[in-house]
Structure formats: structure tokens, C-alpha cells
GROMACS .gro file of C-alpha atoms in nm:
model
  444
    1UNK     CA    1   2.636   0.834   3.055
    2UNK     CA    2   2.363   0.639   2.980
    3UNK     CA    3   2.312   0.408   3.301
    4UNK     CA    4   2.324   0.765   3.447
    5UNK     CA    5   2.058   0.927   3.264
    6UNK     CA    6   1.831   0.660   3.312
    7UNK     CA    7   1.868   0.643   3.683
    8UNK     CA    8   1.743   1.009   3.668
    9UNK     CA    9   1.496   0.940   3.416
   10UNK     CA   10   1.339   0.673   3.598
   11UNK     CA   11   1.353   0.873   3.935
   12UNK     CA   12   1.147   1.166   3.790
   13UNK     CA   13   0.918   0.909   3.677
   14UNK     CA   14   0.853   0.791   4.023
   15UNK     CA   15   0.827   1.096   4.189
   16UNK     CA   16   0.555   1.240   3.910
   17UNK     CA   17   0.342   0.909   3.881
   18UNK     CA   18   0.255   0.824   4.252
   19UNK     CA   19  -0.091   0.704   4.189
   20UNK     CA   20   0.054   0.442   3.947
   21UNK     CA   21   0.328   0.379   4.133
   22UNK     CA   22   0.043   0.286   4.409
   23UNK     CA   23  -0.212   0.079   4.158
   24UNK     CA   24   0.113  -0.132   4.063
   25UNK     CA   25   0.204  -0.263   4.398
   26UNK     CA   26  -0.184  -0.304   4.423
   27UNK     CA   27  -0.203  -0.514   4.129
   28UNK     CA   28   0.092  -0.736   4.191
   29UNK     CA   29  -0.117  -0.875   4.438
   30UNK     CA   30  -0.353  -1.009   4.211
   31UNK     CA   31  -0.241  -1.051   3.875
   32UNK     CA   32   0.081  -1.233   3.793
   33UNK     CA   33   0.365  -0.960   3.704
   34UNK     CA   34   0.168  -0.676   3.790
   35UNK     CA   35  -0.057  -0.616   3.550
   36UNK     CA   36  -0.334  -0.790   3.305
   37UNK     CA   37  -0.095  -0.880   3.034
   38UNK     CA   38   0.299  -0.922   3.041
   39UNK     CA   39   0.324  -0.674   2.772
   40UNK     CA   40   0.173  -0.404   2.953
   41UNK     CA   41   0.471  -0.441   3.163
   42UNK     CA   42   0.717  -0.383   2.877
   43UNK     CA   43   0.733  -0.001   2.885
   44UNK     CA   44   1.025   0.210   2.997
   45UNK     CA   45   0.872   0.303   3.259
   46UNK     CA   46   0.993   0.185   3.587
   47UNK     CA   47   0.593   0.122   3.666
   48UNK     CA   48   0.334   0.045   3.460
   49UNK     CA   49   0.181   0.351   3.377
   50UNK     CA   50  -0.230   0.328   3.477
   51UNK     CA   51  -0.425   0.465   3.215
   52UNK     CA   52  -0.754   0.697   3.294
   53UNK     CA   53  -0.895   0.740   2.929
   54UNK     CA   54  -0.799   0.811   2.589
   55UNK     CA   55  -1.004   1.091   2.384
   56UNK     CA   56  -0.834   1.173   2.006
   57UNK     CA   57  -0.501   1.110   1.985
   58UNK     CA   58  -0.460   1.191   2.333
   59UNK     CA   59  -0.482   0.969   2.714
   60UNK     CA   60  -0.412   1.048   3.036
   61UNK     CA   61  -0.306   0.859   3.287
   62UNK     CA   62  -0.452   0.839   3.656
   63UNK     CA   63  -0.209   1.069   3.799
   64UNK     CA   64  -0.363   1.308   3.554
   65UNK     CA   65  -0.130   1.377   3.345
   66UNK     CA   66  -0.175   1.385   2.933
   67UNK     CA   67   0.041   1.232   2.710
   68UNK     CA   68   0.020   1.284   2.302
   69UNK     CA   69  -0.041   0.921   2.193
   70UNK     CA   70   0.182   0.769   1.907
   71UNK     CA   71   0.176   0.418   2.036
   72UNK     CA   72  -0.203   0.398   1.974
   73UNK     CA   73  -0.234   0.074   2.180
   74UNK     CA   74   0.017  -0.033   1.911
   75UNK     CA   75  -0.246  -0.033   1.644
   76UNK     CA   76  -0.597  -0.107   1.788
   77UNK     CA   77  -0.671   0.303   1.782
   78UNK     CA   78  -0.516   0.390   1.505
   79UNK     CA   79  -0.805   0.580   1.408
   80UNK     CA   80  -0.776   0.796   1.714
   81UNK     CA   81  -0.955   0.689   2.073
   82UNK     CA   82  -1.281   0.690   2.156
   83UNK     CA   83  -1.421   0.775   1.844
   84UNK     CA   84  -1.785   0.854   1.847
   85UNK     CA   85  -1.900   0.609   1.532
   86UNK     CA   86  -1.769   0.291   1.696
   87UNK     CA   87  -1.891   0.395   2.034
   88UNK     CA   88  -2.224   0.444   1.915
   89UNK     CA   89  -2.246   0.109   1.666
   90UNK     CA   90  -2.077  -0.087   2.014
   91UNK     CA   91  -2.321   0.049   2.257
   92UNK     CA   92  -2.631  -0.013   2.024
   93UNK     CA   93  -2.523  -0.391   1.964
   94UNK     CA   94  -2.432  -0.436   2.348
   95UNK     CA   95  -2.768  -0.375   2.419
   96UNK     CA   96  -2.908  -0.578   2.167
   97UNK     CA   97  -2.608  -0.893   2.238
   98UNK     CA   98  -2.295  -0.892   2.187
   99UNK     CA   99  -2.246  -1.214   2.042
  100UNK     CA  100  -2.494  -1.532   1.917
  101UNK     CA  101  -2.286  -1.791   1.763
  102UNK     CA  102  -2.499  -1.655   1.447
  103UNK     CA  103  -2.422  -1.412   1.185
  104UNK     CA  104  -2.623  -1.060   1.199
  105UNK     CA  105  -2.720  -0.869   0.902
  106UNK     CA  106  -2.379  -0.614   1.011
  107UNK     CA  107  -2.137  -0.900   0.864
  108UNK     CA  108  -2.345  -0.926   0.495
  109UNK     CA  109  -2.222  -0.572   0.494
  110UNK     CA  110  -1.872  -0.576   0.664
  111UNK     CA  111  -1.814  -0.856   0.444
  112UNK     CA  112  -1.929  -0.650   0.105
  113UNK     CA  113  -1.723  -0.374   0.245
  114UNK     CA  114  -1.383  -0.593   0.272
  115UNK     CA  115  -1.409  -0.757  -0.094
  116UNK     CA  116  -1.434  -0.393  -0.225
  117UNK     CA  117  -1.194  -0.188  -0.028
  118UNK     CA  118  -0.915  -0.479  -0.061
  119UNK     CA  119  -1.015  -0.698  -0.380
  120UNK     CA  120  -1.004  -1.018  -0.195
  121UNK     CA  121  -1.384  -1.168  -0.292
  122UNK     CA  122  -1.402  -1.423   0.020
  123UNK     CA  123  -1.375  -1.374   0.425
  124UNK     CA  124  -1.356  -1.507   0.749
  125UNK     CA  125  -1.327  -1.359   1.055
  126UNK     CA  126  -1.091  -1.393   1.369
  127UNK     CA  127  -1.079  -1.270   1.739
  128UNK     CA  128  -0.719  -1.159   1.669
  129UNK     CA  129  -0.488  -1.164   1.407
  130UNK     CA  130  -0.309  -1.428   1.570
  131UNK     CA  131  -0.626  -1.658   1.520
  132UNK     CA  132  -0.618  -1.508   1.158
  133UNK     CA  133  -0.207  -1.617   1.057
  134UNK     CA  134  -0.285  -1.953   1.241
  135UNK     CA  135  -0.572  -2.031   1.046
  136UNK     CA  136  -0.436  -1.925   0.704
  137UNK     CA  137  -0.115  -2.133   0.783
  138UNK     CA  138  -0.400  -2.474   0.874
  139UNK     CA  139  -0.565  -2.408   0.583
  140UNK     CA  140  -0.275  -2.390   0.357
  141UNK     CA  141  -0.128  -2.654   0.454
  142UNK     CA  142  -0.464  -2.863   0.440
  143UNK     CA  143  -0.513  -2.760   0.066
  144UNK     CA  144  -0.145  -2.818  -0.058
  145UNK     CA  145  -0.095  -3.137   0.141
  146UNK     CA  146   0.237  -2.948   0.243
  147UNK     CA  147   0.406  -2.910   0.586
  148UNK     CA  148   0.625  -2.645   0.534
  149UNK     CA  149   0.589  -2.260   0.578
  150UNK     CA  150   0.861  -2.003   0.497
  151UNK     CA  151   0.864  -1.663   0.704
  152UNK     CA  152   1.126  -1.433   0.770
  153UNK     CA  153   1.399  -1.384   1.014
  154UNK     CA  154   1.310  -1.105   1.245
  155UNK     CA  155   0.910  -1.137   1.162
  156UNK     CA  156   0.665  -1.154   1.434
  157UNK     CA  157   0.304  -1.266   1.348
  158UNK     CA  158   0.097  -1.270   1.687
  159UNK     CA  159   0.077  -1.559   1.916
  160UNK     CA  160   0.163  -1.826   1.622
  161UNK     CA  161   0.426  -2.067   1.684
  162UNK     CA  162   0.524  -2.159   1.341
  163UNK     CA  163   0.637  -1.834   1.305
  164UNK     CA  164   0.907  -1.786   1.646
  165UNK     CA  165   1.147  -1.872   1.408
  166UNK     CA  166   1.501  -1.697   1.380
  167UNK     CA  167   1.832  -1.709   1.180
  168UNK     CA  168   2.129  -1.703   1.440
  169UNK     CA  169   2.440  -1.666   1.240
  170UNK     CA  170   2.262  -1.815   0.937
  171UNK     CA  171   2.129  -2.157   1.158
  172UNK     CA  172   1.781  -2.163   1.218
  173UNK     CA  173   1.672  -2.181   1.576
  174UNK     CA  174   1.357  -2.170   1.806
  175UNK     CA  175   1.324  -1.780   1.930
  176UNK     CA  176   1.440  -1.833   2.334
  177UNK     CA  177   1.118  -1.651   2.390
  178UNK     CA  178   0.875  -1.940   2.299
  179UNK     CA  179   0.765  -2.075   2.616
  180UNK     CA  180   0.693  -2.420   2.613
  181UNK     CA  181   0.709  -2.520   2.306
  182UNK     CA  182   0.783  -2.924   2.278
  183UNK     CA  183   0.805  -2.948   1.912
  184UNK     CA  184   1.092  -2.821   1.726
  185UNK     CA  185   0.959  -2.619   1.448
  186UNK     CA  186   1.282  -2.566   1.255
  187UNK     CA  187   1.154  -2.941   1.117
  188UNK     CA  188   0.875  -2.747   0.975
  189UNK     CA  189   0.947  -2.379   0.934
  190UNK     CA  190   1.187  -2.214   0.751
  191UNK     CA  191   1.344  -1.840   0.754
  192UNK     CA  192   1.513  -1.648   0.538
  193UNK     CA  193   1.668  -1.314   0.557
  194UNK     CA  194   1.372  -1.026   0.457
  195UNK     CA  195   1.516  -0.897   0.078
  196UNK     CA  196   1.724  -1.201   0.036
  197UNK     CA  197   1.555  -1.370  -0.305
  198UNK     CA  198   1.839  -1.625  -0.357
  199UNK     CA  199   1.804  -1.757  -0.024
  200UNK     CA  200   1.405  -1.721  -0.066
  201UNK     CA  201   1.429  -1.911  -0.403
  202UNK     CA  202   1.627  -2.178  -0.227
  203UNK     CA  203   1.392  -2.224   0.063
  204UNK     CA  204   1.085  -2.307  -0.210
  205UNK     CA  205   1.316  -2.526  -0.426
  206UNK     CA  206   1.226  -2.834  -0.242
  207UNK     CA  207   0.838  -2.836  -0.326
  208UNK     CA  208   0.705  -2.903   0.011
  209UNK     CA  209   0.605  -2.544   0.118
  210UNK     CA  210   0.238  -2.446   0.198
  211UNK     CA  211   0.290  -2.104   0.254
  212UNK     CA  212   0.508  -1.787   0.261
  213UNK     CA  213   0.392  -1.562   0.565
  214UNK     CA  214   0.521  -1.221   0.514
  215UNK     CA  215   0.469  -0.859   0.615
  216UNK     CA  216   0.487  -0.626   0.305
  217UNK     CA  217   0.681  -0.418   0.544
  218UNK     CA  218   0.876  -0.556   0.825
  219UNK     CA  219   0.755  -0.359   1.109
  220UNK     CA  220   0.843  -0.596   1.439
  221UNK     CA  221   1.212  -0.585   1.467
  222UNK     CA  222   1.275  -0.238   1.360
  223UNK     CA  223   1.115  -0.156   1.026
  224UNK     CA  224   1.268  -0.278   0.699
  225UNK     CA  225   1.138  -0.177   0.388
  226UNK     CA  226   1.167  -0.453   0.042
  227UNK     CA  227   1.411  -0.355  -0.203
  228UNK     CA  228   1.236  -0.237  -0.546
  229UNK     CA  229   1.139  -0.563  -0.737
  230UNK     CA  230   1.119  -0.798  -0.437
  231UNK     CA  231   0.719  -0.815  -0.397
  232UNK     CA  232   0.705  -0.905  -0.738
  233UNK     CA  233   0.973  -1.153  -0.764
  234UNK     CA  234   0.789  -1.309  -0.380
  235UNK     CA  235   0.503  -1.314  -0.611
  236UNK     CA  236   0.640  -1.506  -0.899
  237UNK     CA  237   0.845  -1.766  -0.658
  238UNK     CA  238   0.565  -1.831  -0.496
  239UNK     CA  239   0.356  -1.923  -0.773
  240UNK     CA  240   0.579  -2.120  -0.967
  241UNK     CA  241   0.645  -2.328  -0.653
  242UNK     CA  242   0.269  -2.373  -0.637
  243UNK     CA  243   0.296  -2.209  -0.270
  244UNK     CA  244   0.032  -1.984  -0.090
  245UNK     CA  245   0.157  -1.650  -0.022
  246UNK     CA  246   0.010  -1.459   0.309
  247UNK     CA  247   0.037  -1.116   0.346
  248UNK     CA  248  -0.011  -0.999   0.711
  249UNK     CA  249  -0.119  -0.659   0.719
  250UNK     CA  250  -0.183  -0.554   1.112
  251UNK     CA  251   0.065  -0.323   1.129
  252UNK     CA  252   0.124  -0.224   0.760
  253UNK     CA  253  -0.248  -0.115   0.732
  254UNK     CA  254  -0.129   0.271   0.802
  255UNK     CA  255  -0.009   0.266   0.418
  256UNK     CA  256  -0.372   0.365   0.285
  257UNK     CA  257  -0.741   0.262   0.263
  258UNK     CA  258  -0.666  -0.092   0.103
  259UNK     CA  259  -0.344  -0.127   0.305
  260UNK     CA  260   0.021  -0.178   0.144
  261UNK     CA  261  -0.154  -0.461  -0.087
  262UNK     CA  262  -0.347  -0.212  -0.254
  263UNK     CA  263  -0.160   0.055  -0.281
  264UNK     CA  264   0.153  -0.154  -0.407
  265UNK     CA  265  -0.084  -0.382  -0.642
  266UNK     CA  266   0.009  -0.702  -0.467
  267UNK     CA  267  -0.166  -1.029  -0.527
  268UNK     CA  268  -0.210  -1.239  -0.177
  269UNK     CA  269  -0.377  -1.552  -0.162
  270UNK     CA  270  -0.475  -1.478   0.166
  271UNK     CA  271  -0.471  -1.124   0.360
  272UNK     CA  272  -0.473  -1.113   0.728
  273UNK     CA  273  -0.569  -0.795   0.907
  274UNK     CA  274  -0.641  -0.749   1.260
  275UNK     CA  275  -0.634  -0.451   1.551
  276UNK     CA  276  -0.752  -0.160   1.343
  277UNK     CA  277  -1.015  -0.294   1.165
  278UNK     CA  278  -1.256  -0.284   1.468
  279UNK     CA  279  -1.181   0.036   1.644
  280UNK     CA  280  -1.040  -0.166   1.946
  281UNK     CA  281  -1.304  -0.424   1.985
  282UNK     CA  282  -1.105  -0.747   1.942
  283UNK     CA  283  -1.111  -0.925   1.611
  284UNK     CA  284  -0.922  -0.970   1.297
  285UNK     CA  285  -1.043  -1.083   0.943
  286UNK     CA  286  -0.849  -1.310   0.644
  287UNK     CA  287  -0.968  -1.303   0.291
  288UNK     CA  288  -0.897  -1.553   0.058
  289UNK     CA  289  -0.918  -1.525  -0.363
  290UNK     CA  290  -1.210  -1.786  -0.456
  291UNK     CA  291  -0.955  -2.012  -0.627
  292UNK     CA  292  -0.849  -2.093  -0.297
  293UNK     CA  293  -1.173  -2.088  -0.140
  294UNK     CA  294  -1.288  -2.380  -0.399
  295UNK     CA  295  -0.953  -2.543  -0.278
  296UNK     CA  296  -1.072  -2.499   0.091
  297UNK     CA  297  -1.446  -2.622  -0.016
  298UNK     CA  298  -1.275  -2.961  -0.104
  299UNK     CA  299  -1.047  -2.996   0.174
  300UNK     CA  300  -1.294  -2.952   0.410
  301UNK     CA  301  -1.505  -3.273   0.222
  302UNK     CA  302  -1.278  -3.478   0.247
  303UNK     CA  303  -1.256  -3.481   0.644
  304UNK     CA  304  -1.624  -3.384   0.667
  305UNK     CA  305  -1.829  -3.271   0.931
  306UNK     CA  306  -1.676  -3.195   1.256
  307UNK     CA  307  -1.440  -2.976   1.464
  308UNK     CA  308  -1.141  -2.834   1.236
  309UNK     CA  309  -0.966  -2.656   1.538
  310UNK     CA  310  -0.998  -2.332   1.346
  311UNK     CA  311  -1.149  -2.087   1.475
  312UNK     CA  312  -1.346  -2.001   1.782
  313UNK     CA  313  -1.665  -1.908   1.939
  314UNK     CA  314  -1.628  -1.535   1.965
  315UNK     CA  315  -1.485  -1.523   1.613
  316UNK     CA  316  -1.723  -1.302   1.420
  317UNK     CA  317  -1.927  -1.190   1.728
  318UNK     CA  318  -2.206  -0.924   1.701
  319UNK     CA  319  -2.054  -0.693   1.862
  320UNK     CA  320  -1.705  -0.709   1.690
  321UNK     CA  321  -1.946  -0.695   1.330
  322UNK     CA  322  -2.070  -0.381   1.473
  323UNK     CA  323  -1.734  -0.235   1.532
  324UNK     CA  324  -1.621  -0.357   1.210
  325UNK     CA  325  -1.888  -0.199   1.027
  326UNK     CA  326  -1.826   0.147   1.166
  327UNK     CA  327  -1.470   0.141   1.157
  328UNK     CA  328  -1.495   0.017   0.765
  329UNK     CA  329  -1.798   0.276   0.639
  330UNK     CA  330  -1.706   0.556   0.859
  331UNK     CA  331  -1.380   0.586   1.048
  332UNK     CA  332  -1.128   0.421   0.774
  333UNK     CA  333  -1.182   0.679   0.492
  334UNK     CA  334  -0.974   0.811   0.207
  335UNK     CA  335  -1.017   1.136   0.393
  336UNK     CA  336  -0.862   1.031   0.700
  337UNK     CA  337  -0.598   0.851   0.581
  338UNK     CA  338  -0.504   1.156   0.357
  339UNK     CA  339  -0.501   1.321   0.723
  340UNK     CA  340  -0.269   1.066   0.876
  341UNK     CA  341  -0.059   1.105   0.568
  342UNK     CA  342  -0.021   1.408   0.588
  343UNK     CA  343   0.105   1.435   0.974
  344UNK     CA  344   0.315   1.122   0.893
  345UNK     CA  345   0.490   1.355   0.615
  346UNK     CA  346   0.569   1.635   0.880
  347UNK     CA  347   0.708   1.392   1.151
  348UNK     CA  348   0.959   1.244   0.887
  349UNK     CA  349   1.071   1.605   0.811
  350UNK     CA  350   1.047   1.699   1.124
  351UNK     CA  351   1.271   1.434   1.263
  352UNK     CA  352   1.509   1.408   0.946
  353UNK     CA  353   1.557   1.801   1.023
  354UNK     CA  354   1.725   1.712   1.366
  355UNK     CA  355   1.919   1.448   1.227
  356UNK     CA  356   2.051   1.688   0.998
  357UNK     CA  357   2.104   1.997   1.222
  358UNK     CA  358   2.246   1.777   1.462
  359UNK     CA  359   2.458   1.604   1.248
  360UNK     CA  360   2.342   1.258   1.430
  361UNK     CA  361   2.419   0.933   1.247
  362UNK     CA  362   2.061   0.811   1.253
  363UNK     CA  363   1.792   0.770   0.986
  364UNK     CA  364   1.407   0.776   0.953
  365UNK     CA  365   1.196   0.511   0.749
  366UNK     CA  366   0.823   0.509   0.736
  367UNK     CA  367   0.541   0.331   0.570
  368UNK     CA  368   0.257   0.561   0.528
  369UNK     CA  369   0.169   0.682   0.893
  370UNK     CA  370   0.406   0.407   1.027
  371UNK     CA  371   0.709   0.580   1.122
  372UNK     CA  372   1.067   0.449   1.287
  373UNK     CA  373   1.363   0.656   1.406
  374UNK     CA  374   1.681   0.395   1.339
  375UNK     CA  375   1.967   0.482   1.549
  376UNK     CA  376   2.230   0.416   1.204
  377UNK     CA  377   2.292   0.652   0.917
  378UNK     CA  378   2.167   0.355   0.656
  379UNK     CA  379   1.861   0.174   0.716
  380UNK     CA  380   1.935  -0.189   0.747
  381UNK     CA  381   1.792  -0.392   0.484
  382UNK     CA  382   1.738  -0.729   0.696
  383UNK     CA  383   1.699  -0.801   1.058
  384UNK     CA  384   2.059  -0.944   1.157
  385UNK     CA  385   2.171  -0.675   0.989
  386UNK     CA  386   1.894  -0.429   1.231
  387UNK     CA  387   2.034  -0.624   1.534
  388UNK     CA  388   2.358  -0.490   1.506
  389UNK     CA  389   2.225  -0.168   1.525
  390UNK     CA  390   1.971  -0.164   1.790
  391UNK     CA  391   2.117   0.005   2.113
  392UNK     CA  392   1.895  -0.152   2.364
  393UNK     CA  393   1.971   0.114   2.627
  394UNK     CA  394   1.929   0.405   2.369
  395UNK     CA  395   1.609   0.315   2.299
  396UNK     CA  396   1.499   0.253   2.676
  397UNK     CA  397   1.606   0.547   2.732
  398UNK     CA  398   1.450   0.744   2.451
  399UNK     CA  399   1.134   0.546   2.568
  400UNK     CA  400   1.218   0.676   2.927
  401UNK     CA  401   1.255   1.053   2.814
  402UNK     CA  402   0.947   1.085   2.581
  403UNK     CA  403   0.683   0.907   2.863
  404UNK     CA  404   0.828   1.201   3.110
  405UNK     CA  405   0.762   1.481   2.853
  406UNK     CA  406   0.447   1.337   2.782
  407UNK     CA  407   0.470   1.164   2.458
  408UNK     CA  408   0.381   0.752   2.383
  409UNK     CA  409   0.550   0.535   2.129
  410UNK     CA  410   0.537   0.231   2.068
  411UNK     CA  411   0.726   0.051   2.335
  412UNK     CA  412   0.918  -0.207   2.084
  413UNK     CA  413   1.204  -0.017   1.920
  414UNK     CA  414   1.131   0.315   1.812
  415UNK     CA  415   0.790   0.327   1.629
  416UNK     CA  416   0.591   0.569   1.567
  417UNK     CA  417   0.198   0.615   1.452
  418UNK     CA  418  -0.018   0.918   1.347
  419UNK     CA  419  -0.406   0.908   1.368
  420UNK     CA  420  -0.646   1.115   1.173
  421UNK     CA  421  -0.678   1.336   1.443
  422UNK     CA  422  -0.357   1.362   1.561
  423UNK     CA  423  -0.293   1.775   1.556
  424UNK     CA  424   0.046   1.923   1.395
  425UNK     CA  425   0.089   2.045   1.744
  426UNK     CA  426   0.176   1.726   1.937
  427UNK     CA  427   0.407   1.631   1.605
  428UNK     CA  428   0.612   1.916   1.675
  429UNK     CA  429   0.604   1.846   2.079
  430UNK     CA  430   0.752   1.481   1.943
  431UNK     CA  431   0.980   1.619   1.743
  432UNK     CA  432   1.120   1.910   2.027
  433UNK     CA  433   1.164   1.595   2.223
  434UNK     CA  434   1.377   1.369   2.026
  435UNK     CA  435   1.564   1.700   1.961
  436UNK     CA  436   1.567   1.738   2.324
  437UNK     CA  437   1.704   1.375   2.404
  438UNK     CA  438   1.915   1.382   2.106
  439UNK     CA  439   2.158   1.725   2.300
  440UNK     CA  440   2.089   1.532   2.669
  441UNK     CA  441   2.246   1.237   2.545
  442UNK     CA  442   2.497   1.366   2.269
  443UNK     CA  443   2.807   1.230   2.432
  444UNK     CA  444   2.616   0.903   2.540
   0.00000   0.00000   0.00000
């Protein structure tokens, strides 16, 4: 049924999308796979689809047709496209310079504006969140004198090779999709299974790890939530191993104004966040508590002047300070948030009322406007457990159905995000269509 459906799927696609259809062969002829980046190739879709412009929570594509917009470039708009603030503060600053290799008085106020919305008192900024979790990892390993870092199985932290680490059947191995990589990294990083605190505990016991790497959420193989007690207890591990912890929040920033941290009264020694924080401009930012910051101060006299390999030149550009600054003072407000909140709240009803009128053995778990449809009547808990779950040609082909009924998620698994602005409307079109796809496929 389902090879099928897709073929179908994938043929209206091709028929409706001609113009894309046409801009893909076009761009095969000049960038390697088709398009700019690899992922942009990791839709549904049979072609890429060719975006025209996003407005709200809303783009359309250059065949002209509109899709609602729960991907949000997975993260970057999760404030909504185009929104007129961080136009305005990006336009002023491009005609002023975009970037100097010297700080402008935008980051004296960015940086006032992260120490109070998310308590760390110290910051640095990154070009992506991948910069961000690679620096935090140098650094923590330069101020414990440790080489180890701990992260968990199924996590995915940007472009950082420490962490394309996995547990297959309880061995850890190099993730297949780490492209020449020469080093094995098992020597250095270790996994453990997300909830698991006895085989956390273990991992520490040793004393030679710099740093646990964590999402408070796992949100990159399927979301997983932490059992009730486990922040606390990652907390107190941590500490009495005398390791760093680092919370990445990139995707888990959809909980509220100060992220998951905040709102869950978690104590980080470093916070990554990156994407949202700039409205789409590229750039990330880590805090650190000053405790750790005097512990940097004297690793970095030791070695003395020079290049660290941290960091680069567009880190901290004026035009990403700009972005920042807009995004922080007046895009990422409580009010907003208690708007995406709010829509998050009717999608999980909304979809947990055709899982229950269907009688469908899936489930819904969300973290603030984060939401995932799991295709198993019990959210799994850990990500071997997830994998054994994850119908790779269901969810291509729920992918497949929602981009022809005009609706974007997320194209990894089945996530979901709402913006400030995205209507109750296009919740219920999302909704209709998972209801939709849920009777097309019911015997699937």
C-alpha cells in the first residue's frame, strides 16, 4: 500500500510543481546534488521544492503555490518570516557594514539582553551553533585538562564531530554518516542512552570527562522527553565528577522566553543557542557562568597570545548584532511566546483528537511550540528504543502528503513548529491533513 501511495503522491507532485521541477534540472548543473546544500535535498519531495518568499508563517513556492509553514527553516524563523523588526535593524546595519572584525555598540546591548533573559552573566558569540557546541567542547576540555565528552545516543549537535556518536546494540560506534572522519572518536567520546542515569553515572565514574553535551529535550531523532528527576540528578553527576555540563538549546528554545533552562530552573555551565536568536541571519551565542569564565581567563594564559582555533571572523558580525538585537528586544517576547503556546496547545489537541477518533496507535509529545507526531501508542523514552519505531516510509509519505496539501514540516521525522503568527486556521488545515493521511493510509 504504501510503495503505492507514494508513487501517486510523488506523481501529483510533479505534475503541480513544473517550475521547480525545471529550476532543479537547472541547478544540477551547477551545484553538486542539485541544490546549495545537501539538506535542501532531503525533503519528500521528489524535487526540491524552489522557494519564492516567506511572509508570516506562510511561503510560497515559485510555482505559486502557498504552503502553511511548520518547518520554519527548521528553526531559523521561528518567529515567523520576514518580520518587519529584523528587516529593518538588517537593512540599517547593511548599509552602514555588515561586519568589522570590531564590536558595535548593538553587542553591549545584545550581550546585557542575554545575561538577563537566561541568567548566564558571560557570552560569546558564534556563526552557528555548530561553531558554538565546538567551542564549548575546546574550552572544556582546555580548563579541565580532560579529553573526554559524554553525549547521548541519538543526539545531534550541528556539524561537531565529537558528537556523531551512536550506541549500536549497546557498542559505541562512529555514525556511518560522518564523512571523512580519520580519527576514531569512540577513544574520546562516550554515549549513553538519553534517561539512562546508571549508565550516565558509569560513563563519569572514570574522572576524565570534560563535558556532558545534552539537549534538555531530545529533539533530533524523534523527540524524547527526560523522565521527572533526571535534569537534576545530570546536574548533581556532573558536579560531583567535577564535569562541565552543556546544554544545547537550538531547537528546545520554543519552550519559553529563557528557553527549557529557564523555565525548568536548570543550571548549565555553558548554554548554546543558535538559529532563532537572529531572525535568520546566521549566528549562534554560548554563555558561560563567570566561575568558568575565570577558569577560561587562566587557560588562555597559560598558552598566551595567539590563534586558539576557536572561533571565526564573521563570529559576532555587525550585522548578525543587529539581528540579534531585534530578535532579543522585540520579536522574542513573553507575548509571543504566550502566542506560540497557545497554537502549540491546539495542535496537540487537535492531533491527539484524531488519534483518538481514529483509534490509531500513535502518540503526540511536545515541548512548548515543538511538537512531534510518534507513529507508537507510548512515547519511547530513548533513541534505540525510537528506532524501532520509526517507519521510514510512513513518515516519507506523511512528508509526501502534507507538501501536496500545502503544509511544511520539518523534513526529519515528524516535527512540528508554531510561530507567533501562525493563525488557528492553518493548525486546523494541519490537523484535517494528518486526519486525511491517517483514512488514505489506514490499511497501510
Amino acid at each position: 500500500m504504501i510503495p503505492a501511495f507514494l508513487a501517486a503522491e510523488r506523481a501529483r507532485f510533479l505534475a503541480e510543481h513544473p517550475r521547480s521541477v525545471a529550476m532543479a534540472k537547472a541547478a544540477a548543473a551547477v551545484w553538486r546534488g542539485g541544490a546549495p546544500m545537501h539538506w535542501m535535498n532531503d525533503w519528500a519531495s521528489p524535487s526540491p521544492i524552489f522557494a519564492a518568499q516567506g511572509v508570516g508563517a506562510q511561503v510560497t513556492d515559485v510555482d505559486g503555490r502557498l504552503y502553511d509553514d511548520f518547518c520554519l527553516g527548521d528553526t531559523p524563523a521561528m518567529f515567523g518570516h520576514g518580520d518587519a523588526s529584523v528587516a529593518a535593524a538588517v537593512a540599517d546595519q547593511a548599509r552602514r557594514g555588515a561586519g568589522f572584525m570590531l564590536p558595535t555598540a548593538s553587542a553591549v546591548i545584545v550581550g546585557k539582553l542575554l545575561a538577563e533573559r537566561f541568567g548566564l552573566p558571560l557570552w560569546q558569540a558564534a556563526t552557528t551553533a555548530s561553531d558554538a557546541n565546538r567551542a564549548a567542547i575546546r574550552w572544556a576540555r582546555a580548563v579541565t585538562q580532560r579529553p573526554v565528552i559524554v553525549v547521548f545516543d541519538g543526539c545531534y549537535h550541528g556539524m561537531v564531530e565529537d558528537a556523531f556518536v551512536a550506541l549500536s546494540d549497546g557498542v559505541a560506534t562512529m555514525k556511518p554518516g560522518l564523512l571523512g572522519q580519520v580519527h576514531d572518536l569512540t577513544a574520546t567520546t562516550r554515549v549513553v542512552p538519553f534517561n539512562d542515569l546508571e549508565a550516565l553515572e558509569a560513563a563519569l565514574a572514570s574522572g576524565d570527562v570534560a563535558a556532558v553535551l545534552a539537549e534538555p529535550v531530545m529533539t533530533n531523532c524523534g523527540m524524547i522527553l527526560p523522565e521527572p528527576g533526571f535534569h537534576d540528578a545530570l546536574r548533581r553527576l556532573s558536579r560531583d565528577a567535577g564535569t562541565l555540563l552543556v546544554i544545547d538549546e537550538t531547537h528546545t528554545m520554543s519552550t519559553g522566553p529563557g528557553g527549557y533552562t529557564k523555565a525548568h530552573g536548570l543550571e548549565p555551565d555553558i548554554f548554546v543557542l543558535g538559529k532563532a536568536v537572529a531572525g535568520g541571519v546566521p549566528a549562534a551565542v554560548w554563555g558561560v557562568t563567570a566561575e568558568l569564565s575565570a577558569r577560561m581567563d587562566e587557560a588562555q594564559q597559560q598558552i598566551g597570545p595567539g590563534q586558539s582555533g576557536i572561533g571565526t571572523t564573521l563570529s559576532g558580525n555587525a550585522l548578525a548584532m543587529a539581528a540579534m538585537r531585534a530578535m532579543l528586544s522585540e520579536v522574542m517576547t513573553d507575548a509571543a511566546y504566550a502566542r506560540m503556546l497557545a497554537g502549540a496547545a491546539r495542535l496537540v489537541a487537535g492531533l491527539e483528537g484524531v488519534i483518538a477518533a481514529r483509534g490509531l496507535p500513535w502518540s503526540v509529545v511536545h515541548v512548548g511550540a515543538r511538537v512531534e507526531l510518534v507513529f507508537a501508542s507510548n512515547p519511547p523514552k530513548n533513541a534505540a528504543a525510537m528506532r524501532k519505531v520509526l517507519d521510514h516510509d510512513r513518515v516519507e509519505a506523511l512528508h509526501l502528503w502534507l507538501i501536496n496539501r500545502g503544509v511544511l514540516i520539518a523534513p526529519f521525522h515528524t516535527m512540528m513548529l508554531v510561530s507567533p503568527v501562525t493563525d488557528d486556521a492553518a493548525i486546523d488545515r494541519l490537523v484535517a491533513a494528518i486526519d486525511g493521511f491517517a483514512i488514505a493510509t489506514r490499511e497501510a
